[in-house]
Amino acid sequence: MTDFAARLEKVARNPEVFKHFTRGVERETLRYKQGGNLATSPHPAGLGSAYSNKWITTDFAESLLEFITPVSQDIDTLIGQLEDIHHFTQTKLDGEKMWPLSMPCYVCDESIINLAQYGSSNSGKMKTLYREGLKRRYGSLMQIISGVHFNFSFPDSFWDALYGEQSEQERQASKSEGYFALIRNYYRFGWLIPFFYGASPALCSSFIKGRETDLPFENIGETLYLPQATSLRLSDLGYTNSEQGALKIGFNSIEEYLTGLNNAIRTPSEKFAELGVKVDGEYRQLNSNVLQIENELYAPIRPKRVTQSGEKPSEALTRGGVEYIEVRSLDVNPYSSVGIDKDQVRFLDVFLTWAALSDSDPMDFCEQSCWRENWNKVVVEGRKVGLELQIGCKGEILTLQDWAKRVFVELIQVAEKMDEALGGDAYQAVCFKLLSWIDNPELTLSGQVLADTKTHQGLGNLGRALGRKYIDQHLAHQYSAYSEPLMEQEVVRSREAQAAQEQADTLGFDEFLADYFSYLKQ
């Protein structure tokens, strides 16, 4: 029996383990107007305060909605929460719709992208200033790309099965070690996610107006596409930061990760320094370091812990270790009205469990670079049958198809144990469906999107067609997890919470920022 099989057997002895995975979703979507143009109106008042509504907020721009589910242990509940949030939101949009694709709708000029506003509190103004810095550093277009973030954690029973009885301190260390082992395997094999679920092989030509690229684009009118791409959102044209390329952030332990992250926050950038921080009395960015704050680190997966009031993410990790992981490499699924479907959640359950139970040797920066290169190949030409990927830095080569099939031998074993515990065959069915996509890449989401883009004679036409379909679904939806009174209560509560924070502030904004970043001088 392999080490992986032995670990899986240990965990599967208690079927309850698989019933208590904890999941949450953050889904981003742009508001757009009838003709497919980006909405320029403020965040809808009927949705309450973007600063403090726990379900409905904004990301980079006023037009970029972000929906956040609470954590739950049931997939139907998770999707039901998302459907309820979408329904309530659509009733407040006054005819606007939600863009169903990751890559933005038509944007005539970046100047029409209005930064998200969070009120007059110091923390609210800081959130907007952070976005001002992102705009000046990378441009606004990159920041309105939409994605889906999947938050996931294992129950205590999972760690009990693997490690037995431990003191609280020992368990904290073991969980962090286990999650970082998962993260390393995610870097090694997570390219499977854009291969199957990447859904951005094409983009509007307005997106790269004025930007240089050597990618061999083909076009359908104003739509540019790469014939074998899976996720341009994850490519160098997408949500990236070239300044971060030189950062050395390792994943062999929580201590190594935090050291690298803290160094990055303190690393000055000559390029960003040229922008200025405060010029003629007006702030342009929070600071001129490579990262203004920790959230600016672009990564396909992050170790996380729920923060306490006033606590920074790294401080939370230092205090209590890793509590859950955030998967950040999912494109919006355009064939789901809420951007993700149940099969995707089931595959992520299987894949993340496999990644945690499989051997995961330490990863040096050379190996990390090799795996990133595999990701880059998959996002730009992943549907090329026979695409060659390297096995770490050893010089060995496997085709994507051969490698994926090897992984699926063990993924199916995980799915079998999950189905035994939960009843039915839903997990195995997902695996066998995806297994059939490996040799037939046109069945993947990116293959479907490109085919439909061609049928509709452009990405904008496809987006508008799906948008018309989903507005009817959203409006016809009946609440399953929440209710209209509950959603309205949150609208009122969020406004009151923002007002209370604004009234509670006693420091001036300059003093507030100096206090917030005082740790950089330590």
One Martini backbone bead per residue (centre of mass of N, CA, C, O) as a GRO file, in nm:
protein
  522
    1MET     BB    1   0.096   0.037   0.023
    2THR     BB    2   0.070   0.350  -0.008
    3ASP     BB    3   0.079   0.641   0.151
    4PHE     BB    4  -0.181   0.746   0.032
    5ALA     BB    5  -0.361   0.497   0.089
    6ALA     BB    6  -0.319   0.499   0.395
    7ARG     BB    7  -0.436   0.777   0.449
    8LEU     BB    8  -0.714   0.729   0.323
    9GLU     BB    9  -0.792   0.496   0.511
   10LYS     BB   10  -0.786   0.650   0.773
   11VAL     BB   11  -1.002   0.863   0.700
   12ALA     BB   12  -1.235   0.651   0.600
   13ARG     BB   13  -1.313   0.519   0.876
   14ASN     BB   14  -1.459   0.808   0.896
   15PRO     BB   15  -1.733   0.917   0.727
   16GLU     BB   16  -1.773   1.204   0.861
   17VAL     BB   17  -1.548   1.363   0.730
   18PHE     BB   18  -1.704   1.412   0.442
   19LYS     BB   19  -1.949   1.584   0.589
   20HIS     BB   20  -1.734   1.838   0.706
   21PHE     BB   21  -1.677   2.018   0.496
   22THR     BB   22  -1.565   2.353   0.441
   23ARG     BB   23  -1.747   2.617   0.261
   24GLY     BB   24  -1.675   2.898   0.034
   25VAL     BB   25  -1.785   3.189  -0.165
   26GLU     BB   26  -1.641   3.416  -0.416
   27ARG     BB   27  -1.819   3.633  -0.641
   28GLU     BB   28  -1.761   3.793  -0.947
   29THR     BB   29  -1.935   4.087  -1.105
   30LEU     BB   30  -2.046   4.277  -1.361
   31ARG     BB   31  -2.204   4.559  -1.438
   32TYR     BB   32  -2.447   4.605  -1.705
   33LYS     BB   33  -2.575   4.722  -1.992
   34GLN     BB   34  -2.775   4.662  -2.250
   35GLY     BB   35  -2.527   4.681  -2.478
   36GLY     BB   36  -2.258   4.577  -2.293
   37ASN     BB   37  -2.182   4.801  -2.110
   38LEU     BB   38  -2.041   4.945  -1.863
   39ALA     BB   39  -2.121   5.039  -1.563
   40THR     BB   40  -2.134   5.383  -1.396
   41SER     BB   41  -2.281   5.340  -1.154
   42PRO     BB   42  -2.340   5.315  -0.848
   43HIS     BB   43  -2.381   5.142  -0.593
   44PRO     BB   44  -2.658   5.007  -0.500
   45ALA     BB   45  -2.860   5.113  -0.245
   46GLY     BB   46  -3.034   4.840  -0.204
   47LEU     BB   47  -2.754   4.685  -0.092
   48GLY     BB   48  -2.614   4.885   0.073
   49SER     BB   49  -2.309   4.841   0.226
   50ALA     BB   50  -1.996   4.771   0.099
   51TYR     BB   51  -1.840   4.782   0.374
   52SER     BB   52  -2.069   4.574   0.557
   53ASN     BB   53  -2.182   4.367   0.382
   54LYS     BB   54  -2.170   4.014   0.412
   55TRP     BB   55  -2.272   3.944   0.094
   56ILE     BB   56  -2.253   4.247  -0.044
   57THR     BB   57  -2.008   4.385  -0.259
   58THR     BB   58  -1.696   4.516  -0.359
   59ASP     BB   59  -1.413   4.549  -0.527
   60PHE     BB   60  -1.257   4.764  -0.723
   61ALA     BB   61  -1.540   4.854  -0.832
   62GLU     BB   62  -1.857   4.970  -0.847
   63SER     BB   63  -1.924   4.743  -1.083
   64LEU     BB   64  -1.785   4.519  -0.887
   65LEU     BB   65  -1.919   4.256  -0.772
   66GLU     BB   66  -1.945   4.080  -0.444
   67PHE     BB   67  -2.004   3.748  -0.336
   68ILE     BB   68  -2.073   3.612   0.002
   69THR     BB   69  -2.043   3.326   0.171
   70PRO     BB   70  -2.089   3.135   0.409
   71VAL     BB   71  -2.012   2.878   0.583
   72SER     BB   72  -2.042   2.526   0.485
   73GLN     BB   73  -2.146   2.154   0.461
   74ASP     BB   74  -2.332   2.210   0.196
   75ILE     BB   75  -2.380   2.228  -0.137
   76ASP     BB   76  -2.675   2.317  -0.164
   77THR     BB   77  -2.648   2.556   0.026
   78LEU     BB   78  -2.431   2.713  -0.123
   79ILE     BB   79  -2.590   2.752  -0.390
   80GLY     BB   80  -2.842   2.877  -0.258
   81GLN     BB   81  -2.705   3.130  -0.154
   82LEU     BB   82  -2.617   3.239  -0.427
   83GLU     BB   83  -2.901   3.255  -0.554
   84ASP     BB   84  -3.019   3.453  -0.348
   85ILE     BB   85  -2.818   3.685  -0.393
   86HIS     BB   86  -2.877   3.723  -0.694
   87HIS     BB   87  -3.174   3.782  -0.671
   88PHE     BB   88  -3.165   4.031  -0.491
   89THR     BB   89  -2.978   4.198  -0.670
   90GLN     BB   90  -3.152   4.207  -0.931
   91THR     BB   91  -3.388   4.376  -0.788
   92LYS     BB   92  -3.160   4.639  -0.767
   93LEU     BB   93  -3.061   4.712  -1.089
   94ASP     BB   94  -3.242   4.861  -1.294
   95GLY     BB   95  -3.177   4.660  -1.564
   96GLU     BB   96  -2.931   4.550  -1.493
   97LYS     BB   97  -2.656   4.327  -1.529
   98MET     BB   98  -2.463   4.019  -1.511
   99TRP     BB   99  -2.163   3.926  -1.597
  100PRO     BB  100  -2.076   3.582  -1.720
  101LEU     BB  101  -1.766   3.668  -1.732
  102SER     BB  102  -1.437   3.726  -1.670
  103MET     BB  103  -1.410   3.898  -1.901
  104PRO     BB  104  -1.475   4.192  -1.998
  105CYS     BB  105  -1.658   4.408  -2.118
  106TYR     BB  106  -1.706   4.680  -2.279
  107VAL     BB  107  -1.435   4.934  -2.285
  108CYS     BB  108  -1.368   5.246  -2.398
  109ASP     BB  109  -1.249   5.352  -2.109
  110GLU     BB  110  -1.083   5.361  -1.809
  111SER     BB  111  -1.223   5.627  -1.692
  112ILE     BB  112  -1.511   5.471  -1.633
  113ILE     BB  113  -1.368   5.341  -1.390
  114ASN     BB  114  -1.492   5.323  -1.070
  115LEU     BB  115  -1.405   5.338  -0.767
  116ALA     BB  116  -1.450   5.205  -0.481
  117GLN     BB  117  -1.682   5.290  -0.216
  118TYR     BB  118  -1.667   5.326   0.175
  119GLY     BB  119  -1.657   5.603   0.278
  120SER     BB  120  -1.534   5.818   0.566
  121SER     BB  121  -1.371   5.627   0.690
  122ASN     BB  122  -1.058   5.527   0.729
  123SER     BB  123  -1.096   5.235   0.623
  124GLY     BB  124  -1.256   5.317   0.371
  125LYS     BB  125  -1.037   5.505   0.245
  126MET     BB  126  -0.820   5.284   0.230
  127LYS     BB  127  -0.960   5.100   0.029
  128THR     BB  128  -0.961   5.309  -0.201
  129LEU     BB  129  -0.656   5.372  -0.207
  130TYR     BB  130  -0.563   5.093  -0.282
  131ARG     BB  131  -0.706   5.110  -0.563
  132GLU     BB  132  -0.548   5.350  -0.664
  133GLY     BB  133  -0.282   5.197  -0.668
  134LEU     BB  134  -0.366   4.978  -0.868
  135LYS     BB  135  -0.430   5.166  -1.102
  136ARG     BB  136  -0.140   5.294  -1.126
  137ARG     BB  137   0.017   5.021  -1.155
  138TYR     BB  138  -0.198   4.839  -1.371
  139GLY     BB  139  -0.466   4.928  -1.413
  140SER     BB  140  -0.815   4.884  -1.441
  141LEU     BB  141  -0.874   4.642  -1.628
  142MET     BB  142  -0.740   4.414  -1.464
  143GLN     BB  143  -0.934   4.466  -1.204
  144ILE     BB  144  -1.216   4.361  -1.373
  145ILE     BB  145  -1.160   4.085  -1.340
  146SER     BB  146  -1.324   3.780  -1.297
  147GLY     BB  147  -1.392   3.557  -1.015
  148VAL     BB  148  -1.345   3.254  -0.814
  149HIS     BB  149  -1.356   3.185  -0.468
  150PHE     BB  150  -1.237   2.900  -0.269
  151ASN     BB  151  -1.326   2.795   0.049
  152PHE     BB  152  -1.131   2.558   0.258
  153SER     BB  153  -1.193   2.284   0.501
  154PHE     BB  154  -1.110   2.068   0.745
  155PRO     BB  155  -1.188   1.868   0.982
  156ASP     BB  156  -1.081   1.747   1.278
  157SER     BB  157  -1.114   1.444   1.193
  158PHE     BB  158  -0.894   1.448   0.979
  159TRP     BB  159  -0.655   1.505   1.177
  160ASP     BB  160  -0.706   1.273   1.369
  161ALA     BB  161  -0.648   1.047   1.159
  162LEU     BB  162  -0.345   1.142   1.097
  163TYR     BB  163  -0.237   1.228   1.422
  164GLY     BB  164  -0.409   1.211   1.650
  165GLU     BB  165  -0.330   1.289   1.950
  166GLN     BB  166  -0.308   1.639   2.056
  167SER     BB  167  -0.208   1.920   2.123
  168GLU     BB  168  -0.287   2.234   2.046
  169GLN     BB  169  -0.004   2.307   1.938
  170GLU     BB  170   0.041   2.057   1.763
  171ARG     BB  171  -0.210   2.089   1.584
  172GLN     BB  172  -0.147   2.361   1.463
  173ALA     BB  173   0.116   2.264   1.325
  174SER     BB  174  -0.006   2.028   1.158
  175LYS     BB  175  -0.209   2.189   0.991
  176SER     BB  176  -0.010   2.376   0.856
  177GLU     BB  177   0.157   2.153   0.729
  178GLY     BB  178  -0.079   2.028   0.566
  179TYR     BB  179  -0.155   2.282   0.398
  180PHE     BB  180   0.128   2.320   0.268
  181ALA     BB  181   0.129   2.052   0.122
  182LEU     BB  182  -0.113   2.121  -0.051
  183ILE     BB  183   0.004   2.374  -0.188
  184ARG     BB  184   0.235   2.235  -0.332
  185ASN     BB  185   0.044   2.046  -0.499
  186TYR     BB  186  -0.104   2.274  -0.636
  187TYR     BB  187   0.140   2.374  -0.797
  188ARG     BB  188   0.187   2.097  -0.943
  189PHE     BB  189  -0.152   2.025  -1.023
  190GLY     BB  190  -0.353   2.284  -1.063
  191TRP     BB  191  -0.373   2.293  -1.383
  192LEU     BB  192  -0.637   2.128  -1.395
  193ILE     BB  193  -0.834   2.363  -1.353
  194PRO     BB  194  -0.789   2.528  -1.619
  195PHE     BB  195  -0.832   2.295  -1.805
  196PHE     BB  196  -1.133   2.241  -1.723
  197TYR     BB  197  -1.231   2.561  -1.603
  198GLY     BB  198  -1.144   2.731  -1.803
  199ALA     BB  199  -1.319   3.053  -1.949
  200SER     BB  200  -1.069   3.239  -2.116
  201PRO     BB  201  -0.989   3.232  -2.457
  202ALA     BB  202  -1.119   3.525  -2.465
  203LEU     BB  203  -1.133   3.878  -2.584
  204CYS     BB  204  -1.159   4.202  -2.589
  205SER     BB  205  -0.987   4.436  -2.768
  206SER     BB  206  -1.010   4.663  -2.547
  207PHE     BB  207  -0.822   4.522  -2.331
  208ILE     BB  208  -0.538   4.569  -2.528
  209LYS     BB  209  -0.532   4.859  -2.559
  210GLY     BB  210  -0.196   4.966  -2.564
  211ARG     BB  211  -0.086   4.670  -2.549
  212GLU     BB  212   0.165   4.444  -2.538
  213THR     BB  213   0.185   4.143  -2.756
  214ASP     BB  214   0.297   3.798  -2.863
  215LEU     BB  215   0.034   3.677  -2.907
  216PRO     BB  216  -0.144   3.461  -3.145
  217PHE     BB  217  -0.399   3.609  -3.243
  218GLU     BB  218  -0.729   3.573  -3.311
  219ASN     BB  219  -1.041   3.668  -3.490
  220ILE     BB  220  -1.383   3.802  -3.408
  221GLY     BB  221  -1.367   4.080  -3.481
  222GLU     BB  222  -1.347   4.213  -3.148
  223THR     BB  223  -1.240   3.922  -3.098
  224LEU     BB  224  -0.994   3.758  -2.909
  225TYR     BB  225  -0.796   3.450  -2.967
  226LEU     BB  226  -0.689   3.129  -2.852
  227PRO     BB  227  -0.729   2.812  -2.972
  228GLN     BB  228  -0.582   2.668  -2.682
  229ALA     BB  229  -0.698   2.815  -2.459
  230THR     BB  230  -0.822   2.859  -2.112
  231SER     BB  231  -0.681   3.123  -1.923
  232LEU     BB  232  -0.628   3.453  -1.962
  233ARG     BB  233  -0.664   3.546  -1.670
  234LEU     BB  234  -0.378   3.378  -1.591
  235SER     BB  235  -0.212   3.543  -1.760
  236ASP     BB  236  -0.010   3.810  -1.851
  237LEU     BB  237  -0.289   3.965  -1.926
  238GLY     BB  238  -0.391   3.943  -1.650
  239TYR     BB  239  -0.374   3.872  -1.306
  240THR     BB  240  -0.083   4.052  -1.262
  241ASN     BB  241   0.274   4.093  -1.128
  242SER     BB  242   0.591   4.160  -1.224
  243GLU     BB  243   0.718   4.260  -0.950
  244GLN     BB  244   0.675   3.964  -0.811
  245GLY     BB  245   0.886   3.774  -0.956
  246ALA     BB  246   1.131   3.825  -0.731
  247LEU     BB  247   0.994   3.688  -0.518
  248LYS     BB  248   1.050   3.501  -0.199
  249ILE     BB  249   0.796   3.259  -0.156
  250GLY     BB  250   0.743   3.004   0.050
  251PHE     BB  251   0.588   2.646   0.124
  252ASN     BB  252   0.731   2.468   0.370
  253SER     BB  253   0.620   2.686   0.578
  254ILE     BB  254   0.491   2.924   0.776
  255GLU     BB  255   0.759   3.070   0.829
  256GLU     BB  256   0.851   3.104   0.535
  257TYR     BB  257   0.605   3.255   0.433
  258LEU     BB  258   0.607   3.497   0.634
  259THR     BB  259   0.887   3.597   0.565
  260GLY     BB  260   0.833   3.655   0.264
  261LEU     BB  261   0.590   3.842   0.300
  262ASN     BB  262   0.726   4.057   0.487
  263ASN     BB  263   0.945   4.131   0.283
  264ALA     BB  264   0.755   4.229   0.055
  265ILE     BB  265   0.624   4.465   0.218
  266ARG     BB  266   0.936   4.596   0.253
  267THR     BB  267   0.984   4.622  -0.054
  268PRO     BB  268   1.107   4.830  -0.264
  269SER     BB  269   0.993   5.029  -0.554
  270GLU     BB  270   1.100   5.207  -0.813
  271LYS     BB  271   0.850   5.217  -0.991
  272PHE     BB  272   0.643   5.307  -0.762
  273ALA     BB  273   0.798   5.559  -0.663
  274GLU     BB  274   0.740   5.734  -0.923
  275LEU     BB  275   0.435   5.791  -0.842
  276GLY     BB  276   0.400   5.830  -0.561
  277VAL     BB  277   0.215   5.888  -0.263
  278LYS     BB  278   0.218   6.215  -0.198
  279VAL     BB  279   0.070   6.463  -0.411
  280ASP     BB  280  -0.035   6.762  -0.347
  281GLY     BB  281  -0.214   6.622  -0.102
  282GLU     BB  282  -0.238   6.344  -0.276
  283TYR     BB  283  -0.314   6.025  -0.286
  284ARG     BB  284  -0.186   5.724  -0.478
  285GLN     BB  285  -0.084   5.541  -0.236
  286LEU     BB  286   0.012   5.372   0.041
  287ASN     BB  287   0.284   5.282  -0.105
  288SER     BB  288   0.618   5.180  -0.262
  289ASN     BB  289   0.587   4.889  -0.250
  290VAL     BB  290   0.537   4.593  -0.392
  291LEU     BB  291   0.343   4.585  -0.142
  292GLN     BB  292   0.104   4.746   0.018
  293ILE     BB  293  -0.041   4.475   0.085
  294GLU     BB  294  -0.111   4.145   0.116
  295ASN     BB  295  -0.348   4.132  -0.106
  296GLU     BB  296  -0.142   4.188  -0.357
  297LEU     BB  297  -0.087   3.896  -0.368
  298TYR     BB  298  -0.047   3.686  -0.638
  299ALA     BB  299  -0.236   3.379  -0.614
  300PRO     BB  300  -0.381   3.057  -0.655
  301ILE     BB  301  -0.310   3.029  -0.339
  302ARG     BB  302  -0.413   3.053   0.016
  303PRO     BB  303  -0.340   3.104   0.335
  304LYS     BB  304  -0.581   3.105   0.615
  305ARG     BB  305  -0.737   3.336   0.859
  306VAL     BB  306  -0.941   3.456   1.071
  307THR     BB  307  -0.985   3.774   1.163
  308GLN     BB  308  -0.946   4.010   1.383
  309SER     BB  309  -0.980   4.303   1.503
  310GLY     BB  310  -0.720   4.473   1.332
  311GLU     BB  311  -0.610   4.229   1.177
  312LYS     BB  312  -0.376   4.081   0.998
  313PRO     BB  313  -0.325   3.806   0.814
  314SER     BB  314  -0.037   3.738   0.929
  315GLU     BB  315  -0.121   3.762   1.227
  316ALA     BB  316  -0.322   3.530   1.225
  317LEU     BB  317  -0.119   3.309   1.144
  318THR     BB  318   0.070   3.351   1.385
  319ARG     BB  319  -0.141   3.294   1.607
  320GLY     BB  320  -0.311   3.011   1.462
  321GLY     BB  321  -0.267   2.943   1.186
  322VAL     BB  322  -0.403   2.739   0.964
  323GLU     BB  323  -0.760   2.715   0.866
  324TYR     BB  324  -0.752   2.778   0.550
  325ILE     BB  325  -0.820   2.778   0.197
  326GLU     BB  326  -0.763   2.975  -0.113
  327VAL     BB  327  -0.905   2.944  -0.419
  328ARG     BB  328  -0.799   3.153  -0.727
  329SER     BB  329  -0.831   2.976  -1.029
  330LEU     BB  330  -1.131   3.055  -1.096
  331ASP     BB  331  -1.338   3.090  -1.327
  332VAL     BB  332  -1.611   3.191  -1.458
  333ASN     BB  333  -1.904   3.015  -1.506
  334PRO     BB  334  -2.111   3.064  -1.787
  335TYR     BB  335  -2.307   2.792  -1.719
  336SER     BB  336  -2.364   2.959  -1.458
  337SER     BB  337  -2.558   3.186  -1.282
  338VAL     BB  338  -2.320   3.176  -1.027
  339GLY     BB  339  -2.017   3.072  -1.151
  340ILE     BB  340  -2.091   2.786  -1.016
  341ASP     BB  341  -2.091   2.434  -0.957
  342LYS     BB  342  -2.128   2.128  -0.809
  343ASP     BB  343  -1.907   1.978  -0.966
  344GLN     BB  344  -1.677   2.167  -0.891
  345VAL     BB  345  -1.690   2.120  -0.589
  346ARG     BB  346  -1.637   1.816  -0.599
  347PHE     BB  347  -1.363   1.830  -0.732
  348LEU     BB  348  -1.228   2.001  -0.512
  349ASP     BB  349  -1.263   1.801  -0.288
  350VAL     BB  350  -1.090   1.581  -0.418
  351PHE     BB  351  -0.829   1.735  -0.488
  352LEU     BB  352  -0.762   1.850  -0.200
  353THR     BB  353  -0.748   1.578  -0.062
  354TRP     BB  354  -0.527   1.459  -0.235
  355ALA     BB  355  -0.315   1.686  -0.178
  356ALA     BB  356  -0.307   1.615   0.137
  357LEU     BB  357  -0.234   1.290   0.103
  358SER     BB  358   0.002   1.338  -0.059
  359ASP     BB  359   0.298   1.363  -0.139
  360SER     BB  360   0.520   1.654  -0.012
  361ASP     BB  361   0.779   1.792  -0.094
  362PRO     BB  362   0.994   2.008  -0.088
  363MET     BB  363   1.017   2.353  -0.229
  364ASP     BB  364   1.197   2.518  -0.437
  365PHE     BB  365   1.244   2.786  -0.653
  366CYS     BB  366   1.297   2.618  -0.900
  367GLU     BB  367   1.044   2.442  -0.886
  368GLN     BB  368   0.841   2.668  -0.876
  369SER     BB  369   0.911   2.775  -1.161
  370CYS     BB  370   0.835   2.517  -1.319
  371TRP     BB  371   0.534   2.514  -1.240
  372ARG     BB  372   0.462   2.788  -1.356
  373GLU     BB  373   0.521   2.705  -1.648
  374ASN     BB  374   0.295   2.502  -1.669
  375TRP     BB  375   0.067   2.696  -1.624
  376ASN     BB  376   0.128   2.879  -1.868
  377LYS     BB  377   0.079   2.663  -2.080
  378VAL     BB  378  -0.218   2.594  -2.007
  379VAL     BB  379  -0.349   2.883  -2.042
  380VAL     BB  380  -0.250   2.911  -2.357
  381GLU     BB  381  -0.230   2.562  -2.451
  382GLY     BB  382  -0.410   2.324  -2.306
  383ARG     BB  383  -0.573   2.204  -2.580
  384LYS     BB  384  -0.314   2.065  -2.661
  385VAL     BB  385  -0.245   1.776  -2.779
  386GLY     BB  386   0.056   1.685  -2.616
  387LEU     BB  387   0.134   1.864  -2.405
  388GLU     BB  388   0.431   1.959  -2.248
  389LEU     BB  389   0.548   1.870  -1.923
  390GLN     BB  390   0.725   1.923  -1.637
  391ILE     BB  391   0.914   1.755  -1.376
  392GLY     BB  392   1.008   1.989  -1.255
  393CYS     BB  393   1.385   1.996  -1.253
  394LYS     BB  394   1.463   1.701  -1.400
  395GLY     BB  395   1.379   1.689  -1.726
  396GLU     BB  396   1.113   1.568  -1.728
  397ILE     BB  397   0.848   1.438  -1.949
  398LEU     BB  398   0.493   1.507  -1.994
  399THR     BB  399   0.192   1.478  -2.084
  400LEU     BB  400  -0.099   1.595  -1.991
  401GLN     BB  401  -0.255   1.333  -2.032
  402ASP     BB  402  -0.072   1.140  -1.872
  403TRP     BB  403  -0.074   1.293  -1.604
  404ALA     BB  404  -0.376   1.310  -1.550
  405LYS     BB  405  -0.426   1.003  -1.542
  406ARG     BB  406  -0.253   0.943  -1.300
  407VAL     BB  407  -0.410   1.118  -1.100
  408PHE     BB  408  -0.698   0.982  -1.144
  409VAL     BB  409  -0.650   0.718  -1.001
  410GLU     BB  410  -0.663   0.866  -0.714
  411LEU     BB  411  -0.915   1.039  -0.735
  412ILE     BB  412  -1.113   0.798  -0.755
  413GLN     BB  413  -1.054   0.689  -0.474
  414VAL     BB  414  -1.166   0.930  -0.326
  415ALA     BB  415  -1.452   0.926  -0.451
  416GLU     BB  416  -1.535   0.651  -0.341
  417LYS     BB  417  -1.523   0.729  -0.038
  418MET     BB  418  -1.729   0.958  -0.055
  419ASP     BB  419  -1.969   0.789  -0.162
  420GLU     BB  420  -1.980   0.590   0.073
  421ALA     BB  421  -2.043   0.816   0.288
  422LEU     BB  422  -2.288   0.979   0.114
  423GLY     BB  423  -2.388   0.851  -0.123
  424GLY     BB  424  -2.378   0.745  -0.420
  425ASP     BB  425  -2.199   0.892  -0.741
  426ALA     BB  426  -2.108   1.197  -0.779
  427TYR     BB  427  -1.795   1.193  -0.760
  428GLN     BB  428  -1.737   0.983  -0.979
  429ALA     BB  429  -1.887   1.122  -1.211
  430VAL     BB  430  -1.702   1.363  -1.231
  431CYS     BB  431  -1.439   1.211  -1.288
  432PHE     BB  432  -1.536   1.064  -1.549
  433LYS     BB  433  -1.600   1.313  -1.707
  434LEU     BB  434  -1.313   1.443  -1.696
  435LEU     BB  435  -1.163   1.204  -1.817
  436SER     BB  436  -1.299   1.250  -2.103
  437TRP     BB  437  -1.155   1.539  -2.146
  438ILE     BB  438  -0.852   1.483  -2.181
  439ASP     BB  439  -0.883   1.373  -2.495
  440ASN     BB  440  -1.127   1.616  -2.510
  441PRO     BB  441  -1.080   1.950  -2.484
  442GLU     BB  442  -1.354   2.064  -2.614
  443LEU     BB  443  -1.522   1.991  -2.341
  444THR     BB  444  -1.432   2.211  -2.206
  445LEU     BB  445  -1.501   2.523  -2.114
  446SER     BB  446  -1.316   2.661  -2.324
  447GLY     BB  447  -1.426   2.504  -2.565
  448GLN     BB  448  -1.718   2.600  -2.537
  449VAL     BB  449  -1.671   2.906  -2.546
  450LEU     BB  450  -1.539   2.920  -2.825
  451ALA     BB  451  -1.768   2.794  -2.984
  452ASP     BB  452  -1.984   3.008  -2.892
  453THR     BB  453  -1.837   3.256  -2.995
  454LYS     BB  454  -1.856   3.174  -3.293
  455THR     BB  455  -2.165   3.142  -3.311
  456HIS     BB  456  -2.205   3.457  -3.196
  457GLN     BB  457  -1.984   3.648  -3.313
  458GLY     BB  458  -1.880   3.687  -3.013
  459LEU     BB  459  -1.835   3.766  -2.682
  460GLY     BB  460  -2.056   3.979  -2.642
  461ASN     BB  461  -2.290   3.809  -2.751
  462LEU     BB  462  -2.264   3.582  -2.546
  463GLY     BB  463  -2.293   3.748  -2.286
  464ARG     BB  464  -2.576   3.865  -2.353
  465ALA     BB  465  -2.725   3.596  -2.382
  466LEU     BB  466  -2.669   3.497  -2.093
  467GLY     BB  467  -2.779   3.745  -1.944
  468ARG     BB  468  -3.074   3.712  -2.036
  469LYS     BB  469  -3.112   3.435  -1.909
  470TYR     BB  470  -3.029   3.506  -1.603
  471ILE     BB  471  -3.232   3.726  -1.529
  472ASP     BB  472  -3.473   3.531  -1.530
  473GLN     BB  473  -3.366   3.335  -1.317
  474HIS     BB  474  -3.329   3.532  -1.085
  475LEU     BB  475  -3.626   3.644  -1.071
  476ALA     BB  476  -3.762   3.343  -1.042
  477HIS     BB  477  -3.643   3.290  -0.786
  478GLN     BB  478  -3.652   3.101  -0.484
  479TYR     BB  479  -3.602   3.093  -0.174
  480SER     BB  480  -3.380   2.871   0.043
  481ALA     BB  481  -3.176   3.014   0.266
  482TYR     BB  482  -3.331   3.273   0.264
  483SER     BB  483  -3.479   3.608   0.271
  484GLU     BB  484  -3.600   3.911   0.219
  485PRO     BB  485  -3.597   4.020   0.511
  486LEU     BB  486  -3.303   3.936   0.566
  487MET     BB  487  -3.170   4.105   0.343
  488GLU     BB  488  -3.286   4.379   0.442
  489GLN     BB  489  -3.155   4.374   0.720
  490GLU     BB  490  -2.863   4.389   0.608
  491VAL     BB  491  -2.886   4.659   0.479
  492VAL     BB  492  -2.938   4.817   0.738
  493ARG     BB  493  -2.700   4.719   0.909
  494SER     BB  494  -2.474   4.816   0.716
  495ARG     BB  495  -2.535   5.118   0.740
  496GLU     BB  496  -2.499   5.136   1.047
  497ALA     BB  497  -2.206   5.033   1.056
  498GLN     BB  498  -2.081   5.258   0.891
  499ALA     BB  499  -2.174   5.497   1.064
  500ALA     BB  500  -2.037   5.405   1.326
  501GLN     BB  501  -1.746   5.413   1.217
  502GLU     BB  502  -1.744   5.715   1.138
  503GLN     BB  503  -1.803   5.815   1.437
  504ALA     BB  504  -1.551   5.664   1.583
  505ASP     BB  505  -1.349   5.833   1.466
  506THR     BB  506  -1.035   6.020   1.573
  507LEU     BB  507  -0.847   6.013   1.344
  508GLY     BB  508  -0.659   6.107   1.110
  509PHE     BB  509  -0.558   5.982   0.813
  510ASP     BB  510  -0.254   6.009   0.845
  511GLU     BB  511  -0.245   5.880   1.128
  512PHE     BB  512  -0.375   5.613   1.054
  513LEU     BB  513  -0.157   5.520   0.851
  514ALA     BB  514   0.085   5.535   1.039
  515ASP     BB  515  -0.026   5.326   1.236
  516TYR     BB  516  -0.071   5.087   1.040
  517PHE     BB  517   0.253   5.111   0.928
  518SER     BB  518   0.444   5.074   1.180
  519TYR     BB  519   0.547   4.775   1.129
  520LEU     BB  520   0.759   4.852   0.899
  521LYS     BB  521   0.970   4.976   1.131
  522GLN     BB  522   1.046   4.702   1.297
   0.00000   0.00000   0.00000
